[in-house]
Amino acid sequence: MTTSVPTRPDDAAPTSADVVAEAARRRTFAVISHPDAGKSTLTEALALHARVIGQAGAVHGKAGRRGTVSDWMDMEKARGISITSAALQFSYRDTVVNLLDTPGHADFSEDTYRVLTAVDAAVMLIDAAKGLEAQTMKLFAVCRHRGIPVVTVVNKWDRPGKDALALMDEVAERTGLTPTPLTWPVGIAGDFRGVLDRRDGSYRRYTRTAGGATVAPEEVLPAPTAAAREPDAWPQAVEEVDLLAATAGEHDQDLFLSGVTTPVLFASAVSNFGVGALLDVLVDLAPAPAGRPDTDGVLRPVDAPFSAFVFKVQSGMDAAHRDRLAYIRICSGVFERGMVVTHGSTGRPFATKYAQHVFGRERESIDVAYPGDVVGLVNASALHVGDTLYAQEPVTFPPLTTFAPEHFAVVRSLETAKHKQFRRGIEQLESEGVVQVLRSDRRGEQAPVFAVVGPMQFEVATHRMEHEFHAPVQLEPLPYTLAMRTDEASAPRITATSGTEVMQRSDGELLALFTTKWVMGIVRNGKPDLTLEPLVAAQLA
Ligand SMILES: Nc1nc2c(ncn2[C@@H]2O[C@H](COP(=O)(O)OP(=O)(O)OP(=O)(O)O)[C@@H](O)[C@H]2O)c(=O)[nH]1
Ligand SMILES: [Mg+2]
């Protein structure tokens, strides 16, 4: 006779209800904006507020500050800009927050775009003095395209800037979103005293701390006390909030989630003002992870067996180990370290022995993770950006878009003896998506071509080739500005015209390069059967 042995509850595998509950308490979002609006500073302030770091690094402003937690590469520290996105995970209240700081510079927008495929919400930062800048608009367009709800933060309110009502008009007119301010500044830009909380009419008064390095103390005062404390600024805030009733809306959760409205908060990331309110808003209003559509558009629910996709690959994070980290976003099921999953693109088993939570440059081993979590897999050399991983039931998530490169340069090793390092470096940069690499028989293996969206990618690639792979290189710019997809049959007919070249990208795609649009026009003219297709349909536009 056989008896079934009841499993002890603490040994029990997480049930479907457990996974649903864990997913429900996760928030995964990216901070996006034009360069310099304060994304990395805000990221750090959020971590500071959640008490995961003791003190913010941004004490002396850009020139003298230590790098923020999320800006860890040498070049980023030297220039004070973010070159690559960074992940941070921490708990706040009963929620697990996965926060992705993105680079604002257009040259790195491919990286930002990949991050936006991995999040459920975005925080759009606006510099109070500059309003909605070009790159912010482009990133906002991506959010709209992907249906990502956007929380707007007007940052740098501690510095002179635009009028708050005018900024709301700008958001409405330029994004088409109806702003629904949750807080309203007390004190004009440059004289930030606190905010009027529109939800309960209270005054949240902030107090500056030295250099904004610690959490800013916050007092919550009822309206009459506020009026007594701020005889000028409070009535003005009240008056503006009354005016808002005509133009801006009230928060409505459904309209926010469907991308019709955007909640707005006012903040000063550098002084930690308004940062706690933002964290609360993200926990209370931002959506939890939901099922993700596969390539056929069929949803894989969060409680389906484990699935995830790689949205970023990064090496050189740890100078001592020179390892390579593949960042996955978990879409469904439970991730348990050591589990063997299937690597979608090869069908091979993949052992997840070294899995880590990432916190900027720091990492620690993790044992279990749930939908919405970002996990770093160490030395997962088989994994490439866009790859799917799954357990049990196969699934393929849509591939990530690569952008059409607009700058091209031949790369040559400066030290011929280092051809091994040279090859390895190029392969690595390519698999991370730092640059696209093109080759042709004519140019040979010694002279591959880097193809990029923005020229700063060349600088990053050159820097990393020398410092990380010990293979110094020289780049020789090529005169092309435009790349189109083509095929073998069309290639000779394209290169018959001068100002063109056909090269192969490592994913097998044949690219036709042109010096100008005009040259492409000549090539195409009268040859309707020629294969020339744009590389991405829905590029940031
Ligand atoms: N006065 C003031 N300065 C701020 C505030 N937030 C950020 N800054 C400063 O603005 C500069 C840019 O901040 P970052 O956080 O690096 O900006 P970013 O958006 O991450 O920039 P990229 O990553 O290069 O796109 C730094 O000098 C910050 O100290 C703020 O609220 N007030
Ligand atoms: Mg940054």
mmCIF file of C-alpha atoms in Angstrom, residues 152-447:
data_model
loop_
_atom_site.group_PDB
_atom_site.id
_atom_site.type_symbol
_atom_site.label_atom_id
_atom_site.label_comp_id
_atom_site.label_asym_id
_atom_site.label_seq_id
_atom_site.Cartn_x
_atom_site.Cartn_y
_atom_site.Cartn_z
ATOM 1 C CA THR A 152 5.484 63.163 -14.759
ATOM 2 C CA VAL A 153 7.906 64.789 -12.347
ATOM 3 C CA VAL A 154 8.806 68.455 -12.668
ATOM 4 C CA ASN A 155 12.331 68.448 -11.266
ATOM 5 C CA LYS A 156 14.798 71.147 -10.177
ATOM 6 C CA TRP A 157 12.040 73.263 -8.621
ATOM 7 C CA ASP A 158 14.743 74.584 -6.300
ATOM 8 C CA ARG A 159 16.099 76.569 -9.223
ATOM 9 C CA PRO A 160 14.519 79.427 -11.155
ATOM 10 C CA GLY A 161 12.334 78.021 -13.872
ATOM 11 C CA LYS A 162 9.069 78.278 -15.738
ATOM 12 C CA ASP A 163 5.700 78.984 -14.240
ATOM 13 C CA ALA A 164 3.981 75.830 -12.971
ATOM 14 C CA LEU A 165 0.703 76.487 -14.810
ATOM 15 C CA ALA A 166 2.594 77.177 -18.037
ATOM 16 C CA LEU A 167 4.406 73.857 -17.626
ATOM 17 C CA MET A 168 1.070 72.043 -17.297
ATOM 18 C CA ASP A 169 -0.105 73.680 -20.535
ATOM 19 C CA GLU A 170 3.097 72.572 -22.192
ATOM 20 C CA VAL A 171 2.577 68.959 -21.085
ATOM 21 C CA ALA A 172 -1.007 68.994 -22.335
ATOM 22 C CA GLU A 173 -0.224 70.604 -25.670
ATOM 23 C CA ARG A 174 2.918 68.716 -26.550
ATOM 24 C CA THR A 175 2.178 65.228 -25.268
ATOM 25 C CA GLY A 176 -1.573 65.206 -25.607
ATOM 26 C CA LEU A 177 -1.754 63.786 -22.075
ATOM 27 C CA THR A 178 -3.978 65.507 -19.562
ATOM 28 C CA PRO A 179 -1.820 66.410 -16.583
ATOM 29 C CA THR A 180 -3.384 65.540 -13.245
ATOM 30 C CA PRO A 181 -1.141 67.206 -10.660
ATOM 31 C CA LEU A 182 -1.182 65.354 -7.351
ATOM 32 C CA THR A 183 0.989 67.947 -5.684
ATOM 33 C CA TRP A 184 1.402 71.629 -6.427
ATOM 34 C CA PRO A 185 4.468 73.698 -5.539
ATOM 35 C CA VAL A 186 4.330 76.165 -2.687
ATOM 36 C CA GLY A 187 6.844 78.813 -3.687
ATOM 37 C CA ILE A 188 7.827 79.627 -7.242
ATOM 38 C CA ALA A 189 10.623 77.782 -9.017
ATOM 39 C CA GLY A 190 13.782 78.806 -7.198
ATOM 40 C CA ASP A 191 11.949 79.196 -3.881
ATOM 41 C CA PHE A 192 10.716 75.678 -3.200
ATOM 42 C CA ARG A 193 9.125 75.490 0.246
ATOM 43 C CA GLY A 194 6.934 72.471 -0.092
ATOM 44 C CA VAL A 195 3.864 71.237 -1.896
ATOM 45 C CA LEU A 196 0.145 71.522 -1.561
ATOM 46 C CA ASP A 197 -1.130 67.982 -1.675
ATOM 47 C CA ARG A 198 -4.167 68.174 -3.926
ATOM 48 C CA ARG A 199 -5.451 64.871 -2.624
ATOM 49 C CA ASP A 200 -6.094 66.105 0.907
ATOM 50 C CA GLY A 201 -5.415 69.854 0.751
ATOM 51 C CA SER A 202 -2.541 69.617 3.238
ATOM 52 C CA TYR A 203 0.781 71.388 3.103
ATOM 53 C CA ARG A 204 3.864 69.184 2.972
ATOM 54 C CA ARG A 205 6.624 71.457 4.077
ATOM 55 C CA TYR A 206 10.166 70.392 3.265
ATOM 56 C CA THR A 207 13.317 71.256 5.110
ATOM 57 C CA ARG A 208 16.648 71.354 3.390
ATOM 58 C CA THR A 209 19.449 69.188 4.715
ATOM 59 C CA ALA A 210 23.113 69.900 4.143
ATOM 60 C CA GLY A 211 23.774 69.395 0.444
ATOM 61 C CA GLY A 212 20.594 67.345 0.141
ATOM 62 C CA ALA A 213 22.623 64.330 1.177
ATOM 63 C CA THR A 214 20.042 62.865 3.512
ATOM 64 C CA VAL A 215 16.289 62.434 3.451
ATOM 65 C CA ALA A 216 14.662 65.853 3.707
ATOM 66 C CA PRO A 217 12.425 66.108 6.782
ATOM 67 C CA GLU A 218 8.827 66.686 5.888
ATOM 68 C CA GLU A 219 6.082 68.248 7.992
ATOM 69 C CA VAL A 220 2.442 67.781 7.092
ATOM 70 C CA LEU A 221 0.407 70.847 8.053
ATOM 71 C CA PRO A 222 -3.314 71.579 7.687
ATOM 72 C CA ALA A 223 -4.327 74.459 5.407
ATOM 73 C CA PRO A 224 -4.893 77.114 8.128
ATOM 74 C CA THR A 225 -1.436 76.510 9.604
ATOM 75 C CA ALA A 226 0.020 76.605 6.101
ATOM 76 C CA ALA A 227 -1.587 79.973 5.440
ATOM 77 C CA ALA A 228 -0.095 81.328 8.646
ATOM 78 C CA ARG A 229 3.357 79.927 7.879
ATOM 79 C CA GLU A 230 3.477 81.009 4.236
ATOM 80 C CA PRO A 231 1.414 84.179 4.015
ATOM 81 C CA ASP A 232 2.352 84.758 0.349
ATOM 82 C CA ALA A 233 3.269 81.432 -1.150
ATOM 83 C CA TRP A 234 0.346 79.403 0.265
ATOM 84 C CA PRO A 235 -2.496 81.610 -1.042
ATOM 85 C CA GLN A 236 -0.800 81.695 -4.421
ATOM 86 C CA ALA A 237 -0.594 77.915 -4.528
ATOM 87 C CA VAL A 238 -4.267 77.691 -3.521
ATOM 88 C CA GLU A 239 -5.227 80.133 -6.240
ATOM 89 C CA GLU A 240 -3.281 78.220 -8.892
ATOM 90 C CA VAL A 241 -4.815 74.947 -7.810
ATOM 91 C CA ASP A 242 -8.248 76.551 -8.269
ATOM 92 C CA LEU A 243 -7.244 77.581 -11.768
ATOM 93 C CA LEU A 244 -6.086 74.034 -12.432
ATOM 94 C CA ALA A 245 -9.613 72.770 -12.040
ATOM 95 C CA ALA A 246 -10.389 74.342 -15.410
ATOM 96 C CA THR A 247 -7.466 72.944 -17.401
ATOM 97 C CA ALA A 248 -5.972 69.936 -15.671
ATOM 98 C CA GLY A 249 -7.892 66.930 -14.483
ATOM 99 C CA GLU A 250 -8.293 64.921 -11.328
ATOM 100 C CA HIS A 251 -6.484 61.643 -11.075
ATOM 101 C CA ASP A 252 -8.452 58.741 -12.512
ATOM 102 C CA GLN A 253 -6.723 55.385 -12.278
ATOM 103 C CA ASP A 254 -8.200 53.934 -15.477
ATOM 104 C CA LEU A 255 -7.374 57.009 -17.530
ATOM 105 C CA PHE A 256 -3.833 56.984 -16.173
ATOM 106 C CA LEU A 257 -3.320 53.307 -16.964
ATOM 107 C CA SER A 258 -4.706 53.717 -20.450
ATOM 108 C CA GLY A 259 -2.339 56.602 -21.213
ATOM 109 C CA VAL A 260 -4.884 59.420 -21.301
ATOM 110 C CA THR A 261 -3.646 61.250 -18.209
ATOM 111 C CA THR A 262 -0.365 61.647 -16.383
ATOM 112 C CA PRO A 263 -0.133 62.297 -12.643
ATOM 113 C CA VAL A 264 2.264 65.183 -11.971
ATOM 114 C CA LEU A 265 4.512 65.786 -8.981
ATOM 115 C CA PHE A 266 6.921 68.612 -8.241
ATOM 116 C CA ALA A 267 10.346 67.771 -6.900
ATOM 117 C CA SER A 268 13.915 68.690 -6.362
ATOM 118 C CA ALA A 269 15.894 65.499 -6.643
ATOM 119 C CA VAL A 270 19.074 67.124 -5.477
ATOM 120 C CA SER A 271 17.504 68.304 -2.216
ATOM 121 C CA ASN A 272 15.333 65.201 -1.871
ATOM 122 C CA PHE A 273 12.139 67.250 -1.965
ATOM 123 C CA GLY A 274 9.070 65.448 -3.227
ATOM 124 C CA VAL A 275 10.916 62.159 -3.554
ATOM 125 C CA GLY A 276 8.934 60.328 -0.883
ATOM 126 C CA ALA A 277 5.692 61.446 -2.500
ATOM 127 C CA LEU A 278 6.896 59.993 -5.788
ATOM 128 C CA LEU A 279 7.737 56.639 -4.208
ATOM 129 C CA ASP A 280 4.294 56.500 -2.640
ATOM 130 C CA VAL A 281 2.653 57.348 -5.950
ATOM 131 C CA LEU A 282 4.582 54.599 -7.703
ATOM 132 C CA VAL A 283 3.588 52.068 -5.082
ATOM 133 C CA ASP A 284 -0.036 53.211 -4.970
ATOM 134 C CA LEU A 285 -0.720 53.964 -8.624
ATOM 135 C CA ALA A 286 1.832 52.383 -10.968
ATOM 136 C CA PRO A 287 0.685 49.071 -12.429
ATOM 137 C CA ALA A 288 1.985 45.745 -11.160
ATOM 138 C CA PRO A 289 3.432 43.305 -13.714
ATOM 139 C CA ALA A 290 0.778 41.751 -15.933
ATOM 140 C CA GLY A 291 0.823 38.959 -18.524
ATOM 141 C CA ARG A 292 3.138 39.574 -21.471
ATOM 142 C CA PRO A 293 2.203 38.945 -25.099
ATOM 143 C CA ASP A 294 4.347 36.456 -27.030
ATOM 144 C CA THR A 295 5.248 36.794 -30.728
ATOM 145 C CA ASP A 296 1.730 35.668 -31.668
ATOM 146 C CA GLY A 297 0.160 38.209 -29.364
ATOM 147 C CA VAL A 298 -0.972 35.532 -26.902
ATOM 148 C CA LEU A 299 -0.612 36.607 -23.270
ATOM 149 C CA ARG A 300 1.610 34.552 -21.013
ATOM 150 C CA PRO A 301 -0.027 35.163 -17.628
ATOM 151 C CA VAL A 302 2.192 35.962 -14.632
ATOM 152 C CA ASP A 303 1.381 32.631 -13.008
ATOM 153 C CA ALA A 304 2.398 30.589 -16.066
ATOM 154 C CA PRO A 305 5.672 28.638 -15.713
ATOM 155 C CA PHE A 306 8.846 30.733 -15.578
ATOM 156 C CA SER A 307 9.655 32.968 -18.531
ATOM 157 C CA ALA A 308 11.900 35.982 -19.003
ATOM 158 C CA PHE A 309 13.751 37.867 -21.680
ATOM 159 C CA VAL A 310 17.171 39.466 -21.876
ATOM 160 C CA PHE A 311 16.953 43.219 -22.325
ATOM 161 C CA LYS A 312 20.522 44.145 -21.631
ATOM 162 C CA VAL A 313 23.968 42.625 -21.601
ATOM 163 C CA GLN A 314 26.809 44.400 -19.908
ATOM 164 C CA SER A 315 30.396 43.521 -19.145
ATOM 165 C CA GLY A 316 33.158 45.400 -17.397
ATOM 166 C CA MET A 317 31.003 46.242 -14.388
ATOM 167 C CA ASP A 318 33.449 44.673 -12.037
ATOM 168 C CA ALA A 319 37.044 45.483 -12.906
ATOM 169 C CA ALA A 320 38.273 42.667 -10.675
ATOM 170 C CA HIS A 321 36.287 39.948 -12.373
ATOM 171 C CA ARG A 322 35.737 41.170 -15.892
ATOM 172 C CA ASP A 323 32.491 39.337 -15.989
ATOM 173 C CA ARG A 324 29.517 39.666 -18.198
ATOM 174 C CA LEU A 325 26.044 40.177 -16.908
ATOM 175 C CA ALA A 326 22.845 39.464 -18.805
ATOM 176 C CA TYR A 327 19.884 41.322 -17.335
ATOM 177 C CA ILE A 328 16.602 39.513 -17.566
ATOM 178 C CA ARG A 329 13.143 40.785 -16.816
ATOM 179 C CA ILE A 330 10.983 38.034 -15.396
ATOM 180 C CA CYS A 331 7.628 37.862 -17.127
ATOM 181 C CA SER A 332 5.990 34.842 -15.517
ATOM 182 C CA GLY A 333 6.459 32.223 -12.854
ATOM 183 C CA VAL A 334 9.050 31.797 -10.153
ATOM 184 C CA PHE A 335 12.738 32.086 -10.709
ATOM 185 C CA GLU A 336 14.838 29.952 -8.422
ATOM 186 C CA ARG A 337 18.571 30.147 -8.565
ATOM 187 C CA GLY A 338 20.045 26.981 -9.981
ATOM 188 C CA MET A 339 16.970 26.049 -11.933
ATOM 189 C CA VAL A 340 17.628 24.819 -15.440
ATOM 190 C CA VAL A 341 15.581 26.637 -18.049
ATOM 191 C CA THR A 342 15.451 26.563 -21.825
ATOM 192 C CA HIS A 343 17.231 29.161 -23.910
ATOM 193 C CA GLY A 344 14.663 29.988 -26.574
ATOM 194 C CA SER A 345 16.905 30.830 -29.513
ATOM 195 C CA THR A 346 19.051 27.670 -29.276
ATOM 196 C CA GLY A 347 16.637 25.306 -27.550
ATOM 197 C CA ARG A 348 19.506 24.394 -25.192
ATOM 198 C CA PRO A 349 19.220 24.034 -21.442
ATOM 199 C CA PHE A 350 20.555 26.967 -19.496
ATOM 200 C CA ALA A 351 21.640 26.615 -15.853
ATOM 201 C CA THR A 352 21.015 29.691 -13.756
ATOM 202 C CA LYS A 353 23.649 29.032 -11.152
ATOM 203 C CA TYR A 354 24.890 32.581 -10.743
ATOM 204 C CA ALA A 355 21.950 34.894 -10.400
ATOM 205 C CA GLN A 356 22.181 38.267 -8.750
ATOM 206 C CA HIS A 357 20.162 41.221 -7.715
ATOM 207 C CA VAL A 358 21.723 44.353 -9.015
ATOM 208 C CA PHE A 359 22.078 47.624 -7.226
ATOM 209 C CA GLY A 360 23.999 49.924 -9.524
ATOM 210 C CA ARG A 361 27.478 48.529 -9.334
ATOM 211 C CA GLU A 362 26.806 46.336 -6.340
ATOM 212 C CA ARG A 363 25.306 42.926 -6.576
ATOM 213 C CA GLU A 364 24.298 40.116 -4.354
ATOM 214 C CA SER A 365 23.238 36.573 -4.916
ATOM 215 C CA ILE A 366 19.534 35.896 -5.051
ATOM 216 C CA ASP A 367 17.642 32.714 -4.515
ATOM 217 C CA VAL A 368 14.206 33.507 -5.754
ATOM 218 C CA ALA A 369 12.591 36.155 -7.920
ATOM 219 C CA TYR A 370 9.136 36.866 -9.327
ATOM 220 C CA PRO A 371 7.471 38.559 -12.310
ATOM 221 C CA GLY A 372 8.613 42.152 -12.658
ATOM 222 C CA ASP A 373 12.004 41.473 -11.108
ATOM 223 C CA VAL A 374 15.186 42.280 -12.924
ATOM 224 C CA VAL A 375 17.827 39.641 -12.358
ATOM 225 C CA GLY A 376 21.437 39.619 -13.489
ATOM 226 C CA LEU A 377 22.792 36.320 -14.795
ATOM 227 C CA VAL A 378 26.546 36.174 -14.493
ATOM 228 C CA ASN A 379 28.791 34.919 -17.275
ATOM 229 C CA ALA A 380 25.859 33.839 -19.331
ATOM 230 C CA SER A 381 27.826 34.088 -22.540
ATOM 231 C CA ALA A 382 25.164 32.292 -24.565
ATOM 232 C CA LEU A 383 22.605 34.985 -23.851
ATOM 233 C CA HIS A 384 22.035 37.880 -26.216
ATOM 234 C CA VAL A 385 19.826 40.911 -26.026
ATOM 235 C CA GLY A 386 16.274 39.930 -26.931
ATOM 236 C CA ASP A 387 16.617 36.214 -26.068
ATOM 237 C CA THR A 388 13.804 34.424 -24.294
ATOM 238 C CA LEU A 389 14.254 31.963 -21.412
ATOM 239 C CA TYR A 390 11.499 29.668 -20.218
ATOM 240 C CA ALA A 391 10.640 26.621 -18.177
ATOM 241 C CA GLN A 392 8.175 23.905 -19.164
ATOM 242 C CA GLU A 393 5.875 25.587 -21.659
ATOM 243 C CA PRO A 394 7.836 27.163 -24.526
ATOM 244 C CA VAL A 395 7.290 30.826 -25.298
ATOM 245 C CA THR A 396 8.963 33.377 -27.535
ATOM 246 C CA PHE A 397 8.686 37.066 -26.775
ATOM 247 C CA PRO A 398 8.936 39.549 -29.631
ATOM 248 C CA PRO A 399 12.533 40.429 -30.567
ATOM 249 C CA LEU A 400 13.851 43.826 -29.508
ATOM 250 C CA THR A 401 14.223 46.354 -32.266
ATOM 251 C CA THR A 402 17.650 47.472 -33.356
ATOM 252 C CA PHE A 403 17.865 51.015 -34.624
ATOM 253 C CA ALA A 404 19.049 52.129 -38.026
ATOM 254 C CA PRO A 405 22.677 53.245 -37.657
ATOM 255 C CA GLU A 406 23.625 56.637 -39.040
ATOM 256 C CA HIS A 407 27.367 56.735 -38.388
ATOM 257 C CA PHE A 408 29.943 54.256 -39.615
ATOM 258 C CA ALA A 409 33.657 53.795 -38.999
ATOM 259 C CA VAL A 410 36.246 51.167 -39.859
ATOM 260 C CA VAL A 411 37.940 49.857 -36.751
ATOM 261 C CA ARG A 412 41.567 48.741 -36.800
ATOM 262 C CA SER A 413 43.747 47.314 -34.099
ATOM 263 C CA LEU A 414 46.678 49.560 -33.204
ATOM 264 C CA GLU A 415 48.701 46.600 -32.018
ATOM 265 C CA THR A 416 48.690 43.800 -34.539
ATOM 266 C CA ALA A 417 49.915 41.253 -31.986
ATOM 267 C CA LYS A 418 46.697 41.696 -30.067
ATOM 268 C CA HIS A 419 44.375 40.245 -32.662
ATOM 269 C CA LYS A 420 42.837 37.848 -30.149
ATOM 270 C CA GLN A 421 41.921 40.608 -27.718
ATOM 271 C CA PHE A 422 40.726 42.674 -30.663
ATOM 272 C CA ARG A 423 38.361 39.958 -31.827
ATOM 273 C CA ARG A 424 37.099 39.198 -28.362
ATOM 274 C CA GLY A 425 36.445 42.868 -27.613
ATOM 275 C CA ILE A 426 34.544 43.409 -30.828
ATOM 276 C CA GLU A 427 32.429 40.330 -30.236
ATOM 277 C CA GLN A 428 31.613 41.464 -26.713
ATOM 278 C CA LEU A 429 30.676 45.032 -27.662
ATOM 279 C CA GLU A 430 28.531 43.651 -30.392
ATOM 280 C CA SER A 431 26.696 41.172 -28.191
ATOM 281 C CA GLU A 432 25.970 43.939 -25.690
ATOM 282 C CA GLY A 433 24.584 46.095 -28.459
ATOM 283 C CA VAL A 434 27.115 48.873 -27.715
ATOM 284 C CA VAL A 435 27.689 49.046 -31.466
ATOM 285 C CA GLN A 436 26.488 47.077 -34.459
ATOM 286 C CA VAL A 437 29.304 45.374 -36.347
ATOM 287 C CA LEU A 438 29.367 45.073 -40.128
ATOM 288 C CA ARG A 439 31.758 43.019 -42.213
ATOM 289 C CA SER A 440 32.500 42.392 -45.847
ATOM 290 C CA ASP A 441 34.905 40.202 -47.825
ATOM 291 C CA ARG A 442 36.305 43.316 -49.393
ATOM 292 C CA ARG A 443 37.329 44.840 -46.060
ATOM 293 C CA GLY A 444 38.259 41.572 -44.349
ATOM 294 C CA GLU A 445 38.237 40.383 -40.732
ATOM 295 C CA GLN A 446 40.919 42.885 -39.705
ATOM 296 C CA ALA A 447 38.765 45.828 -40.632
#
